[in-house]
Tab-separated table of C-alpha atoms in Angstrom:
chain	number	residue	atom	x	y	z
A	29	GLU	CA	10.388	-116.375	249.316
A	30	ASN	CA	8.893	-119.279	248.519
A	31	ILE	CA	11.966	-121.642	249.696
A	32	PRO	CA	11.595	-123.420	252.738
A	33	ALA	CA	14.952	-123.145	255.169
A	34	THR	CA	17.778	-125.369	255.348
A	35	LYS	CA	20.599	-125.695	257.159
A	36	GLN	CA	22.738	-127.038	254.087
A	37	PHE	CA	25.466	-124.871	252.885
A	38	ASN	CA	23.951	-123.639	249.651
A	39	ARG	CA	26.255	-123.208	246.468
A	40	THR	CA	28.992	-125.199	248.403
A	41	PRO	CA	29.579	-128.495	246.503
A	42	ALA	CA	29.743	-131.475	248.937
A	43	THR	CA	32.790	-132.951	246.900
A	44	TYR	CA	35.349	-131.507	245.550
A	45	ALA	CA	39.281	-132.742	244.174
A	46	TYR	CA	42.122	-131.661	241.406
A	47	ALA	CA	44.497	-133.275	240.596
A	48	THR	CA	47.986	-131.796	238.480
A	49	LEU	CA	50.195	-134.191	236.612
A	50	THR	CA	53.206	-132.919	235.036
A	51	LEU	CA	55.824	-134.323	232.512
A	52	ASN	CA	59.220	-133.001	232.144
A	53	VAL	CA	60.192	-134.312	228.345
A	54	ASN	CA	63.217	-132.527	228.540
A	55	SER	CA	65.082	-129.620	229.997
A	56	PHE	CA	62.931	-127.628	228.314
A	57	ILE	CA	59.660	-129.169	227.491
A	58	ALA	CA	57.353	-129.352	230.104
A	59	ILE	CA	53.058	-131.604	229.688
A	60	ASN	CA	50.656	-130.690	232.242
A	61	LEU	CA	47.630	-132.090	232.548
A	62	ASN	CA	44.641	-130.753	235.188
A	63	TYR	CA	41.896	-132.344	236.419
A	64	LEU	CA	38.669	-130.311	238.241
A	65	TYR	CA	36.495	-132.326	239.731
A	66	THR	CA	32.999	-130.389	241.352
A	67	GLY	CA	30.344	-132.427	243.310
A	68	SER	CA	26.688	-131.823	243.372
A	69	MET	CA	25.162	-128.842	245.639
A	70	VAL	CA	22.450	-127.499	246.195
A	71	LEU	CA	21.056	-123.957	244.846
A	72	PRO	CA	18.208	-121.713	244.685
A	73	HIS	CA	16.464	-121.068	241.396
A	74	PHE	CA	14.719	-118.050	241.440
A	75	ALA	CA	11.422	-118.614	238.793
A	76	GLY	CA	11.176	-115.540	236.162
A	77	ALA	CA	12.687	-116.663	232.564
A	78	PRO	CA	10.811	-118.768	230.442
A	79	GLU	CA	11.627	-122.367	231.379
A	80	GLN	CA	11.539	-121.008	235.260
A	81	SER	CA	7.778	-120.945	236.793
A	82	GLN	CA	8.623	-120.856	240.407
A	83	ASP	CA	10.997	-120.956	242.927
A	84	GLU	CA	12.924	-123.861	244.044
A	85	MET	CA	15.985	-125.510	245.563
A	86	VAL	CA	18.421	-127.572	242.841
A	87	THR	CA	20.184	-129.960	243.003
A	88	THR	CA	23.010	-129.554	240.451
A	89	HIS	CA	25.686	-132.551	238.533
A	90	PRO	CA	28.785	-132.850	239.208
A	91	PHE	CA	30.955	-131.814	236.727
A	92	HIS	CA	34.434	-133.091	235.518
A	93	GLU	CA	37.400	-130.406	233.445
A	94	VAL	CA	40.389	-131.660	232.259
A	95	SER	CA	42.976	-129.625	230.681
A	96	LEU	CA	46.384	-129.409	229.389
A	97	ARG	CA	49.563	-127.226	228.507
A	98	VAL	CA	52.433	-127.488	227.256
A	99	ASN	CA	54.978	-125.522	228.185
A	100	TYR	CA	58.886	-124.762	226.222
A	101	ARG	CA	62.137	-122.888	228.320
A	102	PHE	CA	64.234	-121.825	226.430
A	103	PRO	CA	67.998	-121.493	227.473
A	104	ALA	CA	68.783	-119.161	229.840
A	105	ALA	CA	70.415	-116.540	228.989
A	106	ASN	CA	72.532	-114.464	232.338
A	107	ARG	CA	69.496	-113.666	234.585
A	108	TYR	CA	66.421	-114.109	232.105
A	109	ARG	CA	64.383	-116.705	230.974
A	110	ILE	CA	61.376	-116.440	228.713
A	111	ASN	CA	58.690	-119.750	228.364
A	112	LEU	CA	56.045	-120.101	225.724
A	113	PHE	CA	53.173	-122.031	226.441
A	114	ALA	CA	49.984	-123.316	224.307
A	115	GLY	CA	46.944	-125.283	225.971
A	116	LEU	CA	43.531	-126.402	225.770
A	117	LYS	CA	40.991	-125.537	228.572
A	118	ASN	CA	37.844	-127.537	229.481
A	119	ILE	CA	38.775	-129.965	226.797
A	120	PHE	CA	35.310	-132.283	226.979
A	121	ASN	CA	33.387	-129.041	227.255
A	122	SER	CA	31.792	-129.437	229.936
A	123	TYR	CA	28.920	-126.897	231.227
A	124	GLN	CA	25.645	-126.100	232.960
A	125	ALA	CA	23.189	-127.686	230.906
A	126	ASP	CA	20.020	-125.663	232.308
A	127	PHE	CA	20.735	-122.055	231.547
A	128	ASP	CA	18.223	-119.386	232.207
A	129	SER	CA	16.931	-117.310	229.373
A	130	GLY	CA	15.730	-113.501	228.606
A	131	LYS	CA	15.264	-110.555	230.197
A	132	ASN	CA	13.929	-111.746	234.249
A	133	ARG	CA	16.051	-114.948	234.336
A	134	ASP	CA	18.247	-115.207	237.711
A	135	SER	CA	21.291	-114.118	236.854
A	136	ASN	CA	22.584	-115.972	239.968
A	137	TYR	CA	21.841	-119.416	238.802
A	138	ILE	CA	25.430	-120.305	237.401
A	139	TYR	CA	27.317	-123.130	238.968
A	140	GLY	CA	29.385	-125.066	235.668
A	141	PRO	CA	32.616	-124.039	234.399
A	142	ALA	CA	33.836	-120.790	234.114
A	143	GLN	CA	34.589	-121.069	230.560
A	144	PRO	CA	33.641	-123.165	227.804
A	145	ARG	CA	36.640	-125.376	225.362
A	146	SER	CA	39.220	-123.096	224.596
A	147	LEU	CA	42.221	-122.537	223.566
A	148	PHE	CA	45.131	-120.534	224.390
A	149	ILE	CA	48.776	-119.058	223.689
A	150	GLY	CA	51.587	-117.311	226.043
A	151	MET	CA	54.697	-116.242	227.232
A	152	LYS	CA	56.026	-115.722	230.760
A	153	TRP	CA	59.158	-113.837	230.988
A	154	GLU	CA	61.151	-114.299	234.292
A	155	ILE	CA	64.570	-112.447	235.741
A	156	TRP	CA	66.464	-114.289	238.416
A	157	LYS	CA	69.011	-113.093	241.023
A	158	GLU	CA	71.656	-115.170	242.269
A	159	CYS	CA	71.432	-114.499	246.610
A	160	ASP	CA	74.618	-115.609	248.936
A	161	ILE	CA	72.884	-115.650	252.055
A	162	THR	CA	74.827	-117.243	254.603
A	163	ASN	CA	77.190	-119.120	252.101
A	164	ASP	CA	73.935	-120.944	250.964
A	165	LEU	CA	72.986	-119.708	247.460
A	166	TRP	CA	69.127	-118.163	246.569
A	167	PHE	CA	67.244	-117.295	243.609
A	168	HIS	CA	64.872	-114.910	243.703
A	169	HIS	CA	62.684	-114.695	241.052
A	170	LEU	CA	60.233	-111.784	239.194
A	171	GLN	CA	57.985	-112.662	236.544
A	172	VAL	CA	55.580	-111.900	233.607
A	173	GLN	CA	53.165	-113.862	232.139
A	174	PHE	CA	50.731	-112.402	229.430
A	175	MET	CA	48.268	-115.200	228.158
A	176	ILE	CA	45.917	-114.748	225.448
A	177	LEU	CA	42.793	-116.734	225.776
A	178	ILE	CA	41.265	-117.876	222.253
A	179	PRO	CA	37.051	-119.050	222.888
A	180	ASN	CA	36.195	-121.881	221.594
A	181	ILE	CA	33.828	-120.505	218.785
A	182	GLU	CA	31.902	-123.542	217.975
A	183	ALA	CA	30.538	-123.029	221.279
A	184	LYS	CA	26.514	-123.033	221.017
A	185	LYS	CA	25.991	-119.532	222.240
A	186	GLU	CA	22.542	-119.902	223.635
A	187	ASN	CA	24.268	-122.423	226.000
A	188	TYR	CA	26.305	-119.649	227.320
A	189	PRO	CA	24.734	-116.790	228.933
A	190	CYS	CA	28.249	-114.564	228.543
A	191	TYR	CA	27.208	-114.169	224.672
A	192	GLN	CA	23.394	-113.521	225.137
A	193	THR	CA	22.507	-109.924	224.277
A	194	ASN	CA	19.044	-110.372	223.570
A	195	TYR	CA	17.108	-108.845	226.512
């Protein structure tokens, strides 16, 4: 109620970019490097938490997030392929540094990367089917992917509201 009206889009970064670099070491090993940039944005921050005594519009800091994934593809046997992969999300552990705390915190005041630095491992299983359509070869495939995310156990719990349970 105390925040003046604005014509800006709230919670929408002014700039946003991503890039993916894939290096195929050989026919079995691939390395992916992902970069994500989220520019600054304007969003409301409502009072209620001990750190926030009044409603205001806040301009956030930009974020850079880098992730790495290494994939090993086993040689194809008939129509089946199995890939094992592992990687690290949010390598530089970028995160929002000004979370609210307490039972009356502004639960919508979240704008940074979704996860702290995290290790992941997984497996992808693919079934390929060759189809002959007008003498051209087409390949259809079904893939099933499993991934286990292992969060950073050294992450400071007070920095991530999903870990906070003291209401």
